[in-house]
């Protein structure tokens, strides 16, 4: 393993006025809405006082339903059928983010999850997290990250399956139920 | 599932009754840097960008209080969405050509290379930028700064890095702008950058600044990066060789995305 030779460029806040720079048509539609297998993944981003954050940005990146990591282009210009795995959602005035996507399949036999990044005005740098599917208890129990966490922290990384088959997952930047964020 | 509570407007719309002076904010910046240095001297791992940075007032309720959990990246995190040259039209990287007329201000180019920590160029990655116009005004509807909008300038662009990892934008130098963090708060001129690397862990959102800005020491956002040598890497370098005679000023700004470690090399060697 060679030594790193360059120092990384530091991150900064996305600021308040990112919408016109990063938004593009259907950016939150990783798959076509209501297409076979399509689900909604949504939730609220909260601050430390329990208030929703109306100027946050959430990105997800995941494998397809078979656990295959897409190498297809088209996340920026959606054609309505190619699965690229990437989506972006700016929160509403109520702090709500939402994606149309599919349940990712297990990659390498591991518990399936969405890799997620949160940005916001007032947040000095990006935050990495994961959004695990709640369905396969055995895989979740075997997951190295989840199994290293106490139950209340583990709960912040596992989405809730709604009665209609969608996924609900709130993200808390601070506070009693603060989401577990990751460094690599 | 959704809550009906509507959050407070951004600080650009609010005048806080108990705002700090610039001198108080500057002192807080210095004290916060010193605390971070002390933590590091005590053996703690301290990130380049401090998320707990009270002089940046809107961060107070928006930063995690726990240290991030150090994990080995899983397969998906070692890949990133695929982009290609045809995803972005050439005109998207020239912010001066997006309207019928010429925008006001100082025409400039910024170009550089996207590299990983080992100095390898990252080709076919997406770079997005957004910025204020030459008067310091964003087109965003929530920007209430009473400086003029420019009908010939939107201030957003995209580029895909070429086979050498190079990107290039033509734009107008953005102006500094006031905000409501404290009394007489002004942001140094900057361009927002969003950058994809070849792994999702390398994802970067940051800001590029201009040499010699007198607002650097006063700005809490720039100073969320605690060490001078790290802050210096956010400043574009004026390069007279990139300046085009009788046309535009040239800046060079290379971008380095971080890690991740060993697994990246194993994967690359499979190809
Ligand atoms: Fe800005």
Short mmCIF file of N, CA and C in Angstrom, two decimals, chain A residues 4 10 21 35 37 45 53 84 103 118 121 125 128 134 140 142 146 149 163-164 169-170 177:
data_model
loop_
_atom_site.label_atom_id
_atom_site.label_comp_id
_atom_site.label_asym_id
_atom_site.label_seq_id
_atom_site.Cartn_x
_atom_site.Cartn_y
_atom_site.Cartn_z
N UNK A 4 -0.02 7.95 1.00
CA UNK A 4 -0.72 9.08 0.38
C UNK A 4 0.29 10.20 0.18
N UNK A 10 -10.33 20.25 1.96
CA UNK A 10 -11.33 20.17 3.05
C UNK A 10 -12.74 20.47 2.54
N UNK A 21 -28.00 25.33 -7.95
CA UNK A 21 -26.75 24.74 -8.43
C UNK A 21 -26.80 23.23 -8.55
N UNK A 35 -43.23 2.18 -10.92
CA UNK A 35 -42.84 1.06 -11.78
C UNK A 35 -42.73 -0.19 -10.91
N UNK A 37 -41.77 -2.90 -8.48
CA UNK A 37 -40.70 -2.95 -7.48
C UNK A 37 -40.33 -1.60 -6.89
N UNK A 45 -35.53 15.34 8.15
CA UNK A 45 -34.23 15.68 8.72
C UNK A 45 -34.47 16.70 9.84
N UNK A 53 -35.46 20.46 9.27
CA UNK A 53 -34.50 21.31 8.57
C UNK A 53 -34.95 21.47 7.12
N UNK A 84 -29.35 3.64 -12.17
CA UNK A 84 -28.00 4.16 -11.92
C UNK A 84 -27.62 4.08 -10.45
N UNK A 103 -35.75 -1.61 -3.29
CA UNK A 103 -35.03 -2.21 -2.17
C UNK A 103 -33.73 -2.79 -2.72
N UNK A 118 -25.65 13.48 3.99
CA UNK A 118 -26.50 14.63 4.34
C UNK A 118 -25.66 15.90 4.31
N UNK A 121 -27.46 23.76 5.12
CA UNK A 121 -27.04 25.06 5.63
C UNK A 121 -26.78 24.90 7.12
N UNK A 125 -19.79 20.42 7.21
CA UNK A 125 -19.24 19.44 6.27
C UNK A 125 -20.28 18.35 6.06
N UNK A 128 -21.69 11.29 6.33
CA UNK A 128 -22.02 9.98 5.76
C UNK A 128 -22.82 9.16 6.76
N UNK A 134 -34.94 -3.06 6.87
CA UNK A 134 -35.25 -3.68 8.17
C UNK A 134 -35.59 -5.17 8.09
N UNK A 140 -28.91 -8.50 9.32
CA UNK A 140 -28.70 -7.32 10.18
C UNK A 140 -27.86 -7.70 11.40
N UNK A 142 -25.70 -9.97 11.61
CA UNK A 142 -24.32 -10.31 11.22
C UNK A 142 -23.53 -9.09 10.74
N UNK A 146 -23.56 -2.63 12.54
CA UNK A 146 -24.74 -2.66 13.41
C UNK A 146 -24.48 -3.44 14.69
N UNK A 149 -22.90 -1.66 17.66
CA UNK A 149 -23.59 -0.50 18.27
C UNK A 149 -24.57 -0.93 19.34
N UNK A 163 -46.74 -0.02 6.20
CA UNK A 163 -47.70 -1.07 5.82
C UNK A 163 -47.83 -1.24 4.30
N UNK A 164 -47.63 -0.16 3.55
CA UNK A 164 -47.76 -0.28 2.09
C UNK A 164 -46.43 -0.61 1.40
N UNK A 169 -37.52 6.77 7.08
CA UNK A 169 -36.28 6.88 7.84
C UNK A 169 -35.96 8.34 8.14
N UNK A 170 -36.08 8.72 9.41
CA UNK A 170 -35.74 10.08 9.82
C UNK A 170 -34.25 10.18 10.11
N UNK A 177 -31.74 11.17 19.99
CA UNK A 177 -31.70 10.06 19.05
C UNK A 177 -30.85 10.39 17.83
#
